[in-house]
CSV table of C-alpha atoms and ligand atoms in Angstrom, one decimal:
chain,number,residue,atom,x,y,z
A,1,UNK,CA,92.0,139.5,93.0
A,2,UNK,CA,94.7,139.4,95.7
A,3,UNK,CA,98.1,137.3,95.4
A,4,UNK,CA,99.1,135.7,98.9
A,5,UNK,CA,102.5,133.9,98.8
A,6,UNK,CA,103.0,132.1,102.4
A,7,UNK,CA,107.1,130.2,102.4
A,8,UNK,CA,108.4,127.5,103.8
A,9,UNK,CA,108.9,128.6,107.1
A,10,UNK,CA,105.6,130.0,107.6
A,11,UNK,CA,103.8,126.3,107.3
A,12,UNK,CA,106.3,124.6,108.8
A,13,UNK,CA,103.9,123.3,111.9
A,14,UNK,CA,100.6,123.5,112.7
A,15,UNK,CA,100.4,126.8,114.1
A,16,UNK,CA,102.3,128.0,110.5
A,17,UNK,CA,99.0,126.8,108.9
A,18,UNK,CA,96.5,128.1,111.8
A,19,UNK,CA,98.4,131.7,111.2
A,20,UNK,CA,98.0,131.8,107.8
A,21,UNK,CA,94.0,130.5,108.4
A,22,UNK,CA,93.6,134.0,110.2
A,23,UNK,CA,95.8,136.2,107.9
A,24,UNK,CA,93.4,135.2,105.6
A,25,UNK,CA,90.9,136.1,107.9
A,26,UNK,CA,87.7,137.0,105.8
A,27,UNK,CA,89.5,137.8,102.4
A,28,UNK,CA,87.6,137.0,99.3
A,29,UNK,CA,89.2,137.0,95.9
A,30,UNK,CA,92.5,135.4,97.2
A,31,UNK,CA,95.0,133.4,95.2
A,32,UNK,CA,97.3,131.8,98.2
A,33,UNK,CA,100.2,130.3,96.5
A,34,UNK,CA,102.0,128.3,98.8
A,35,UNK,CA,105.8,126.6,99.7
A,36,UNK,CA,107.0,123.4,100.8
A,37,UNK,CA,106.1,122.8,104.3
A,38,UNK,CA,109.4,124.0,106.8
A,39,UNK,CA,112.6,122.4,105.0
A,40,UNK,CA,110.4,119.6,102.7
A,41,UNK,CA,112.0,120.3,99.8
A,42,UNK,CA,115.5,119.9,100.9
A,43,UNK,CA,114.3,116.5,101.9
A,44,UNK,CA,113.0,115.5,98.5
A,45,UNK,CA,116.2,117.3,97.3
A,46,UNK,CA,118.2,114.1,99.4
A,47,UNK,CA,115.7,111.7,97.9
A,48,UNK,CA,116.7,112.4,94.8
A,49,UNK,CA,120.5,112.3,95.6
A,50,UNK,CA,120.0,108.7,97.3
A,51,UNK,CA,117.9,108.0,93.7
A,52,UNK,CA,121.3,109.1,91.7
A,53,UNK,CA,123.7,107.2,93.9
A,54,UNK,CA,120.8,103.9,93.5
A,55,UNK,CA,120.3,104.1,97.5
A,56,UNK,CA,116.5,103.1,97.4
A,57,UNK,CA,116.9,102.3,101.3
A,58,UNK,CA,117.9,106.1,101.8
A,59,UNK,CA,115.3,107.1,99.4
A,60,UNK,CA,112.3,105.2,101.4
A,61,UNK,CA,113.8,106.7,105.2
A,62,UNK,CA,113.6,110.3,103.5
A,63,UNK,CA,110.2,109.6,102.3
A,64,UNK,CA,109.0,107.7,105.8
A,65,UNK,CA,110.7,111.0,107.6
A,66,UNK,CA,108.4,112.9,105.6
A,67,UNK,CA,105.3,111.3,106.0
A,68,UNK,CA,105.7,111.1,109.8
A,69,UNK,CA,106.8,114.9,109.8
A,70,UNK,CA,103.6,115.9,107.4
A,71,UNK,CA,101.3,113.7,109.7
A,72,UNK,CA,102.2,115.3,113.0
A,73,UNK,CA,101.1,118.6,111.6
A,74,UNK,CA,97.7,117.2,110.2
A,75,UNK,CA,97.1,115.5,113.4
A,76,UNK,CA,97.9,118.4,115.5
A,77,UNK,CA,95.7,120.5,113.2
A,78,UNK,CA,92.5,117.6,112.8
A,79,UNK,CA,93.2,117.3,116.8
A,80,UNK,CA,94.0,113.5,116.1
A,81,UNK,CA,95.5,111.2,113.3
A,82,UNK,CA,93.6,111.7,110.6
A,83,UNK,CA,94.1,109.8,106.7
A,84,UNK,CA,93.8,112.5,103.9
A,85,UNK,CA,93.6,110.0,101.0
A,86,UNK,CA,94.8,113.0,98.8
A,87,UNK,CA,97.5,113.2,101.1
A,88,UNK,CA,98.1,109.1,100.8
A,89,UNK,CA,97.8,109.0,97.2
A,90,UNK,CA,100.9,111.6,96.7
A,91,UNK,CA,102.8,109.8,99.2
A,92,UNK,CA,101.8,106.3,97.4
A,93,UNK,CA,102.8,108.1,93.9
A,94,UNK,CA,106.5,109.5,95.2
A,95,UNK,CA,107.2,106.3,96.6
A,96,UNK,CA,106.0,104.6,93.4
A,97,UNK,CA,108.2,106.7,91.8
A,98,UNK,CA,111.6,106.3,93.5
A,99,UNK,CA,110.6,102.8,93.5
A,100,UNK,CA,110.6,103.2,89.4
A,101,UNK,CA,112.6,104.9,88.4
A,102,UNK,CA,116.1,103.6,86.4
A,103,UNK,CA,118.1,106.6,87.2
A,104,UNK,CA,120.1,108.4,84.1
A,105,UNK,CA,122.5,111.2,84.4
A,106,UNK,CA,120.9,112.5,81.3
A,107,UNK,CA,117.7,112.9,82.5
A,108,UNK,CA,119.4,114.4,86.2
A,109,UNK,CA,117.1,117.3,86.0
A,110,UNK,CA,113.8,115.8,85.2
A,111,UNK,CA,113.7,113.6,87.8
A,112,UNK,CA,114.7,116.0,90.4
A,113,UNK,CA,111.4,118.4,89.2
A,114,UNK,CA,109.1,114.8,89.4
A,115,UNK,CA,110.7,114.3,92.6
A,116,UNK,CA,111.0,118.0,94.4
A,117,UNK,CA,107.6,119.1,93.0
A,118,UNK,CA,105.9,116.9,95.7
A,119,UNK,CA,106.4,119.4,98.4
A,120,UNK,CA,104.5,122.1,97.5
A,121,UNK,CA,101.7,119.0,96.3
A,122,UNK,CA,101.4,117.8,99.8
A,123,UNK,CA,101.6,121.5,101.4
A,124,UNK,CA,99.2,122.8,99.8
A,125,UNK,CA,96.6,119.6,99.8
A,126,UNK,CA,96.9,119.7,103.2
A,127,UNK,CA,96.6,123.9,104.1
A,128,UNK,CA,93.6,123.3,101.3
A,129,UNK,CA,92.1,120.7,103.0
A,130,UNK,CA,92.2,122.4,106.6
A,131,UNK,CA,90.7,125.9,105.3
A,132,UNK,CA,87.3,123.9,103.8
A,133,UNK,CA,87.9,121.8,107.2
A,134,UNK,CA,87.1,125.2,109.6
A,135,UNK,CA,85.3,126.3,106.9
A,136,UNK,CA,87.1,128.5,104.4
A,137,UNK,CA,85.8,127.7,101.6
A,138,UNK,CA,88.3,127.0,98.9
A,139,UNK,CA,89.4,125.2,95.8
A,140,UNK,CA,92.7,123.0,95.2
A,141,UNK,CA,94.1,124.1,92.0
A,142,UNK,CA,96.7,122.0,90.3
A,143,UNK,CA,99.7,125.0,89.0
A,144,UNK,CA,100.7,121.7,86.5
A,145,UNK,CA,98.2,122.6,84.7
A,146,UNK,CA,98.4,126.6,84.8
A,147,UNK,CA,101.2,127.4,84.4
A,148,UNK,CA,103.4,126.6,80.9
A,149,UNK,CA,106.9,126.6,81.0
A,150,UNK,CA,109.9,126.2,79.1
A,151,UNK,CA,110.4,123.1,78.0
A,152,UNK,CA,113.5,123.0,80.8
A,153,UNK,CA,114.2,121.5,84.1
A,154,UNK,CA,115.1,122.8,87.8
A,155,UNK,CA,114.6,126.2,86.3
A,156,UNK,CA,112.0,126.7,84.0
A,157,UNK,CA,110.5,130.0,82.8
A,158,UNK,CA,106.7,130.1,82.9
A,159,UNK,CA,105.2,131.2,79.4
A,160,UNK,CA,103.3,134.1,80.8
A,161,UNK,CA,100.8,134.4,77.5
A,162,UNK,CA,100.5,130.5,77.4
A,163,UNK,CA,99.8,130.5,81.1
A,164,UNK,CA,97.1,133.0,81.0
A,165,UNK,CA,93.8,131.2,79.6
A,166,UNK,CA,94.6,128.1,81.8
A,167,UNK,CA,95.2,129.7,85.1
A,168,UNK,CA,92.1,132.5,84.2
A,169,UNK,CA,90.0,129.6,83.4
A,170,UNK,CA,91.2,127.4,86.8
A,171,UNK,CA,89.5,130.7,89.0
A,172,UNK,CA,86.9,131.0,87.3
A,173,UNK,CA,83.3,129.8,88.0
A,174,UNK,CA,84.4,127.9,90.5
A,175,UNK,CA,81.2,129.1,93.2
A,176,UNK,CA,84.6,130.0,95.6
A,177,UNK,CA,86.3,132.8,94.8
A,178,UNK,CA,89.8,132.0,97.5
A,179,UNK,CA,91.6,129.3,95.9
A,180,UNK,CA,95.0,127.4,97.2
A,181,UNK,CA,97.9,126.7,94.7
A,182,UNK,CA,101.5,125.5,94.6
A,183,UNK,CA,104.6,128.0,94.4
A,184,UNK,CA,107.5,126.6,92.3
A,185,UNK,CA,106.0,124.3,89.8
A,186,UNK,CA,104.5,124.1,86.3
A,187,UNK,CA,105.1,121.7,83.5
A,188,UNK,CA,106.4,121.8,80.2
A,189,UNK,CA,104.9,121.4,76.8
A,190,UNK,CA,105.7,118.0,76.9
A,191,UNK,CA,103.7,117.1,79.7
A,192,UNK,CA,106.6,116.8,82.6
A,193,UNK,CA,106.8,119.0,85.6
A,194,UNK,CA,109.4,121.6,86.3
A,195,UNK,CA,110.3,124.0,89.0
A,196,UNK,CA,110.8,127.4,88.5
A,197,UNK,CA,114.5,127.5,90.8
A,198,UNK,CA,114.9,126.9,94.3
A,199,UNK,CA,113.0,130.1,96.1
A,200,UNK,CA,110.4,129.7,93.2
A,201,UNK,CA,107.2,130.2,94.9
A,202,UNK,CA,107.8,134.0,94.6
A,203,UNK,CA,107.9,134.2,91.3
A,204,UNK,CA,105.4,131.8,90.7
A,205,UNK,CA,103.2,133.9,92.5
A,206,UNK,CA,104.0,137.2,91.0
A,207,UNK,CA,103.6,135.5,87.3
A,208,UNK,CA,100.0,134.7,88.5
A,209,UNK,CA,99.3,137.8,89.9
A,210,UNK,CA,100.2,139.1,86.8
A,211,UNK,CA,98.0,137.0,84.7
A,212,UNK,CA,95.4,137.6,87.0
A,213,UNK,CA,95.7,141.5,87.0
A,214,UNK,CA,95.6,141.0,90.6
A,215,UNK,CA,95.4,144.7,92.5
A,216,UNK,CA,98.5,143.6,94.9
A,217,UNK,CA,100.6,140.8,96.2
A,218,UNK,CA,102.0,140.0,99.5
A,219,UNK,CA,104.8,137.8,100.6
A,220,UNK,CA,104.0,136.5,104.7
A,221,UNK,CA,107.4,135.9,105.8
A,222,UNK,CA,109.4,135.5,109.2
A,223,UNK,CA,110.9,139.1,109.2
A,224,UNK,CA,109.5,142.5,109.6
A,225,UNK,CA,110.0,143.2,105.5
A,226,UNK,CA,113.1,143.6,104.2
A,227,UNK,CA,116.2,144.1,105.5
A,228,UNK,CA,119.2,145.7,104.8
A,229,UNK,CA,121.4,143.4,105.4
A,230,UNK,CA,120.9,140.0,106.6
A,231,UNK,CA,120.5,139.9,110.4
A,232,UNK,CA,122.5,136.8,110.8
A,233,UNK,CA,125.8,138.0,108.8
A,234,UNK,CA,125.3,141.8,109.8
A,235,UNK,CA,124.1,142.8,113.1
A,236,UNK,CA,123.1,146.8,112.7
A,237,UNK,CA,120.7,145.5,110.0
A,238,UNK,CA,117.4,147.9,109.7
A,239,UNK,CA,113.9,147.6,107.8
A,240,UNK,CA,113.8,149.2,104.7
A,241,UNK,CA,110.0,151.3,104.4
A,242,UNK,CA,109.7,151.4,100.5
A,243,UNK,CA,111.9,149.8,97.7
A,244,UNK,CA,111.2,150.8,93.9
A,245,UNK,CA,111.3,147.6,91.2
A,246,UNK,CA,115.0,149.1,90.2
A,247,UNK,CA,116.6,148.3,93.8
A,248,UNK,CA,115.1,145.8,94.5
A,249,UNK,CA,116.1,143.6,91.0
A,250,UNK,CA,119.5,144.2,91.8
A,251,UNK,CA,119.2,143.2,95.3
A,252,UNK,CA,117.7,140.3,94.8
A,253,UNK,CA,120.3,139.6,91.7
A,254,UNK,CA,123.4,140.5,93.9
A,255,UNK,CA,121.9,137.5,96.9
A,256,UNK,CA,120.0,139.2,98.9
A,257,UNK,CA,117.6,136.5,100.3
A,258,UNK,CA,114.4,139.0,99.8
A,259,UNK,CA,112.4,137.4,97.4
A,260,UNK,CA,113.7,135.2,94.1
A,261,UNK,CA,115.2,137.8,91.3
A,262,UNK,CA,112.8,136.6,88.3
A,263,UNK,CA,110.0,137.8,90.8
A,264,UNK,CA,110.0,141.3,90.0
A,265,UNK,CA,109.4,141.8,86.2
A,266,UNK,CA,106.1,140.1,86.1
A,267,UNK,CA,104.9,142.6,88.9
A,268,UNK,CA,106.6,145.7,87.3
A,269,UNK,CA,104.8,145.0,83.5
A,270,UNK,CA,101.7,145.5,84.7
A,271,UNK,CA,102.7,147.8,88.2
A,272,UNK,CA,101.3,145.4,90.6
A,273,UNK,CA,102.3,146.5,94.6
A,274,UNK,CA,104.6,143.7,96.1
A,275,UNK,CA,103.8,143.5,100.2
A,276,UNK,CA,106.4,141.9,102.1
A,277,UNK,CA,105.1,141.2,105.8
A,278,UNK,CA,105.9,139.8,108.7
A,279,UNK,CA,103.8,136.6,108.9
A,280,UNK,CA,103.8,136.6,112.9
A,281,UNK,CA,102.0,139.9,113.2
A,282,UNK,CA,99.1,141.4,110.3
A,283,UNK,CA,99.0,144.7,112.0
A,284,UNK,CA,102.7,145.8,110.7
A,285,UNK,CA,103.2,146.8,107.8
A,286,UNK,CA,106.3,145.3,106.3
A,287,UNK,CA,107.7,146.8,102.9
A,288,UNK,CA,106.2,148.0,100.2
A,289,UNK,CA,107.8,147.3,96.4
A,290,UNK,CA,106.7,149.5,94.1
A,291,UNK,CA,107.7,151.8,90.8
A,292,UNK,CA,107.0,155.1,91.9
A,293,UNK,CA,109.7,154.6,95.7
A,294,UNK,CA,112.6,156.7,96.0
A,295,UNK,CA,115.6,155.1,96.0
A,296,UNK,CA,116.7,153.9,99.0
A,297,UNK,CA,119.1,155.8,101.1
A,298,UNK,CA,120.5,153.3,103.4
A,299,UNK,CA,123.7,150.9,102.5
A,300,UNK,CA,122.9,147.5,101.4
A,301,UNK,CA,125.1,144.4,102.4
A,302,UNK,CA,124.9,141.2,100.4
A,303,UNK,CA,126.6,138.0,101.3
A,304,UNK,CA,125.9,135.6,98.0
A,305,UNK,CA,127.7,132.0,99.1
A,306,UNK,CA,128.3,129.2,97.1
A,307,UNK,CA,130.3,130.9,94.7
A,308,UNK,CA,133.3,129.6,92.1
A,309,UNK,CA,135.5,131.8,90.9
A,310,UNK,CA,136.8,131.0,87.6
A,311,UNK,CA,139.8,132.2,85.7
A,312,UNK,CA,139.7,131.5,82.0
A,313,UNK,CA,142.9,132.5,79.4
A,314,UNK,CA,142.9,131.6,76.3
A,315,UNK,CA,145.9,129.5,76.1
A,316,UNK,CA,147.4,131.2,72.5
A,317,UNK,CA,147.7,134.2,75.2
A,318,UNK,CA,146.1,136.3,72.8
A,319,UNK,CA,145.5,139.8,73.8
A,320,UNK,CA,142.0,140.2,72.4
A,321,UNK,CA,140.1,137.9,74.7
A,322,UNK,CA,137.0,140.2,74.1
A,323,UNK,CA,136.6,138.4,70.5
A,324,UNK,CA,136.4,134.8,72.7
A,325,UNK,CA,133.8,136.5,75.3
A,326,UNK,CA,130.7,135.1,72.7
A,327,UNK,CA,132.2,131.8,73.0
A,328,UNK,CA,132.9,131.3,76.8
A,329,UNK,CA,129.3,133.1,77.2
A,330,UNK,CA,127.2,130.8,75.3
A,331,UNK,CA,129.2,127.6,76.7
A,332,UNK,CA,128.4,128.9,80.1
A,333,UNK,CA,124.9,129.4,79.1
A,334,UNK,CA,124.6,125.4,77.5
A,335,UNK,CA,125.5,124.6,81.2
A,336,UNK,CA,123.0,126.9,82.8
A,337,UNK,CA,126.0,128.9,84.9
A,338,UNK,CA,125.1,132.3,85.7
A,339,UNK,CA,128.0,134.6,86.3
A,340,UNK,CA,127.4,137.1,89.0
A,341,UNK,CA,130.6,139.3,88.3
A,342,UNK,CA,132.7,139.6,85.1
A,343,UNK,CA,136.0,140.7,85.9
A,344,UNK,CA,138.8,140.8,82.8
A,345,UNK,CA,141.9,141.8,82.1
A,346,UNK,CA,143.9,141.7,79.1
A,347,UNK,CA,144.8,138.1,78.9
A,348,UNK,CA,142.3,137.0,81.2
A,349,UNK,CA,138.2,136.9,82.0
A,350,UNK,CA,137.5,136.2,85.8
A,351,UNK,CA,133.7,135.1,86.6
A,352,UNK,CA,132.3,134.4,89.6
A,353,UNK,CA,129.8,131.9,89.2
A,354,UNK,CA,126.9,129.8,91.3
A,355,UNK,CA,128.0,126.5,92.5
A,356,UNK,CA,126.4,124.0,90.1
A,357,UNK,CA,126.0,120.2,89.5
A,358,UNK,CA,127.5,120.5,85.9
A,359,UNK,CA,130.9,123.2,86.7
A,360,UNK,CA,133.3,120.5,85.8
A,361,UNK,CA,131.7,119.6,82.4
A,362,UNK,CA,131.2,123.6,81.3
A,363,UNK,CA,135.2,123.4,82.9
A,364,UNK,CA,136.5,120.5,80.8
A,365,UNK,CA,134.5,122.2,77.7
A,366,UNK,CA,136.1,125.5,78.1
A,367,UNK,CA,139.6,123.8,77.9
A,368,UNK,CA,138.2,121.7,75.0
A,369,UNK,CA,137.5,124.9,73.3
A,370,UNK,CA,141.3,125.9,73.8
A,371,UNK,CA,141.1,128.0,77.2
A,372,UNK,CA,143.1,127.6,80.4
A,373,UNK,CA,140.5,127.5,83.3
A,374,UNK,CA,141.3,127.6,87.0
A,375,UNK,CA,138.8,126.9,89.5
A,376,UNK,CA,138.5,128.2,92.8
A,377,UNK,CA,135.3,127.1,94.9
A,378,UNK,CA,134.2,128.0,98.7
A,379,UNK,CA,134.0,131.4,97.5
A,380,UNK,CA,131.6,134.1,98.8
A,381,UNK,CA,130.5,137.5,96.6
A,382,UNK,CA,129.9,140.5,99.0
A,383,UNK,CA,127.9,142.9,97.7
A,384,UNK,CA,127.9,146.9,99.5
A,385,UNK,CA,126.0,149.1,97.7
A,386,UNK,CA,126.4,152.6,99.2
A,387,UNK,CA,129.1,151.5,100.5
A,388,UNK,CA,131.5,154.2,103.2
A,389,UNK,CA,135.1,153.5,104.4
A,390,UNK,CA,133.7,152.8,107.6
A,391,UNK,CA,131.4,149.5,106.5
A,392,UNK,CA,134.5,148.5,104.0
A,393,UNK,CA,136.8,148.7,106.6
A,394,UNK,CA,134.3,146.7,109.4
A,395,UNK,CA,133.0,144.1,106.7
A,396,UNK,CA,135.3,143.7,103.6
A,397,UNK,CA,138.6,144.5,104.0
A,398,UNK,CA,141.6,141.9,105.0
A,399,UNK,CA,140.1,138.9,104.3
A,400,UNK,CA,140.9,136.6,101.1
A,401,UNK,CA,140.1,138.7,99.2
A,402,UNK,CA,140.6,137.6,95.3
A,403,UNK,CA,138.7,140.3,93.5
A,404,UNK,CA,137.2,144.2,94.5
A,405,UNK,CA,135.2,145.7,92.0
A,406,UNK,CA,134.2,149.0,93.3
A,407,UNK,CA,132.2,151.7,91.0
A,408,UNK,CA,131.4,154.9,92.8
A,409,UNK,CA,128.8,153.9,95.3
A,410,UNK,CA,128.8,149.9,94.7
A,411,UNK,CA,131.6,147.6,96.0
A,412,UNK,CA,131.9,143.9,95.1
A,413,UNK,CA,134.3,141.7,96.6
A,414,UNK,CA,134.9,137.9,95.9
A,415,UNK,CA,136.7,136.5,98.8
A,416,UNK,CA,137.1,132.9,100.3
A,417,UNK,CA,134.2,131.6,101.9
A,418,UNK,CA,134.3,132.6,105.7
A,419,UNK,CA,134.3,129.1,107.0
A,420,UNK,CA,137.4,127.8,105.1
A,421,UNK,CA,139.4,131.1,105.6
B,501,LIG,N1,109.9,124.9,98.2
B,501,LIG,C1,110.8,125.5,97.2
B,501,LIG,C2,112.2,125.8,97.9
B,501,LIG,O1,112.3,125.6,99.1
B,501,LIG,C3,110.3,126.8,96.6
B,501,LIG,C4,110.1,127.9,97.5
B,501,LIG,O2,110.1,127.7,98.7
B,501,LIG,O3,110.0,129.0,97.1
B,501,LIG,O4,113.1,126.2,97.2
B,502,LIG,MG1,111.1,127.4,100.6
């Protein structure tokens, strides 16, 4: 068995889907895991904020945006209008749904899983659909019901050794042997859906190509393979041949926008090849993730945004702040807040944290629990690893800078975001 993970951007239109059709080509023994069609789930994402702020209006134009934008790509691809009823009933069930639903800040993240999840449910009904359509025989499969995960919204774990009778049992006997399956979603032991965290669908897919002891997986994507640096932020950015696991964990931990972090420990457990290829052209190669690459010799330039740097003292100014680290730790933690740099000093601990929905509360708990907290948000984290004067002089130096961590060959900067400087 094969793993195939095709994004967002590679099914945004109709040639997205007729592209991945012929990458498939004549490939048997294929789990295709698949995105959100083009920028789908940032649309459910403003469904669900018009749902919080009781906007049902907003809610149905997102929703009517979203038929019209999946219908253009089926007609284009059917060669005129054509009524999936699969398609209809998920549209009938969402807008059911937002129609429902008596919103509650407590139950925030289940209702943004119910809501998101439908994007990769519509994708992947129609991308299933058109393959048996022209003839590539396939089978639907519904990940709800693979995949187990933590009983936790918006960013579940999956529960590998759960997971693995139910998705083993979903591909097999099936007389078809390719089969078509959503990236980013599962559902917890209580029967809800979750998502796995926005950029998901990679892990989703490296979990089953884990349980599936699948001989490789590839990632189609709009680039050549991975990068360097992102094109966009640093122009001399180059393609990188081979990464080992190692580098590429850290890369993807410090924001570089290669494949979701959680993606690579599934793969590594059982030393499974991760592909990364460019989606517009199957005759290049693209990058290759494996154990056994050499580390890689060029520098590496991270630009993670959306950052909030927080400065916590604890207000009896005591000097041991390290005995407090368990407490601010596990308070972060109850608020799901990942810190992405630790940064202390004898009276203070300086973290620089995602952007989240629940910042202010894990603020207001840390003063509860007797520290001083300042926020700072529009921050940026730059991340140079193999870092020379040269790229710290052209990229890092001068600007708002608020804290430089540098070990011998890794330099970290949190600076103000490059917009609001
Ligand atoms: N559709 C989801 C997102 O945009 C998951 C993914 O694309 O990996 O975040
Ligand atoms: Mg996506």
């Amino acid at each position: 068995m094969k793993v195939y993970k095709f994004g967002g951007a590679s099914v945004r239109n109709a040639d997205g889907v007729r592209n991945l059709h012929k990458i498939i080509g004549d490939e048997q023994h294929l789990l295709v895991i698949v995105s959100a069609m083009g920028k789908t789930t940032n649309a459910l994402e403003r469904v669900f904020a018009c749902l919080r702020r009781d906007d049902r209006t907003g809610a149905g134009a997102e929703i009517a945006a979203l038929r019209d934008y999946h219908a253009a790509i089926t007609t284009d691809l059917w060669h005129g209008p054509v009524a999936l009823e699969r398609v209809e009933a998920l549209f009938a069930e969402l807008e059911e749904l937002v129609r429902q639903t008596a919103y509650r800040a407590e139950d925030a993240e289940l209702w943004y899983d119910r809501i998101v999840a439908y994007g990769e449910l519509l994708s992947t009904t129609i991308v299933s659909e058109y393959l048996n359509h022209v003839g590539l025989r396939n089978r639907w499969i519904d990940m709800r019901r693979c995949f187990l995960t933590e009983q936790r919204h918006k960013d579940a774990g999956v529960d590998i050794e759960a997971s693995t009778p139910l998705l083993r049992a979903a591909v097999e006997g099936a007389g078809v042997t390719v089969f078509v399956g959503q990236g980013f979603i599962g559902a917890a032991p209580d029967g809800t859906t979750t998502t796995l965290g926005r950029e998901g669908s990679d892990y989703s897919a490296a979990v089953a190509a884990h349980i599936l002891d699948a001989e490789s997986m590839a990632v189609w994507k709009d680039v050549d393979g991975v990068l360097n640096a992102d094109p966009k932020i640093f122009p001399d950015a180059v393609k990188i041949d081979e990464l080992n696991y190692l580098d590429t964990i850290e890369l993807a931990y410090s924001g570089a926008q290669i494949i979701h972090p959680k993606t690579i420990k599934p793969l590594q457990n059982k030393n499974i090849p991760l592909y990364v290829r460019p989606f517009g052209d199957k005759r290049k190669p693209g990058t290759v993730i494996r154990g056994m690459s050499a580390p890689v010799q060029v520098p590496i330039l991270i630009l993670k945004k959306d950052q909030v740097l927080l400065t916590i003292r604890s207000r009896d100014f005591s000097f041991v702040l390290e005995e407090k680290f368990a407490t601010i730790f596990s308070l972060l933690e109850r608020f799901r807040i990942k810190a992405n740099l630790v940064h202390n000093s004898a009276v203070n601990l300086s973290l620089c944290v995602d952007n989240s929905w629940h910042i202010d509360e894990a603020v207001a708990a840390l003063r509860e629990a007797g520290f001083d907290v300042m926020k700072s948000g529009d921050m940026e984290l730059l991340t140079i690893r193999g870092y020379t004067d040269e790229l710290w002089r052209r990229y890092a130096r001068g600007q708002q800078v608020f804290i430089r961590q540098a070990t011998q060959s890794t330099v970290r900067v949190v600076r103000r975001c490059a917009a609001k400087r």
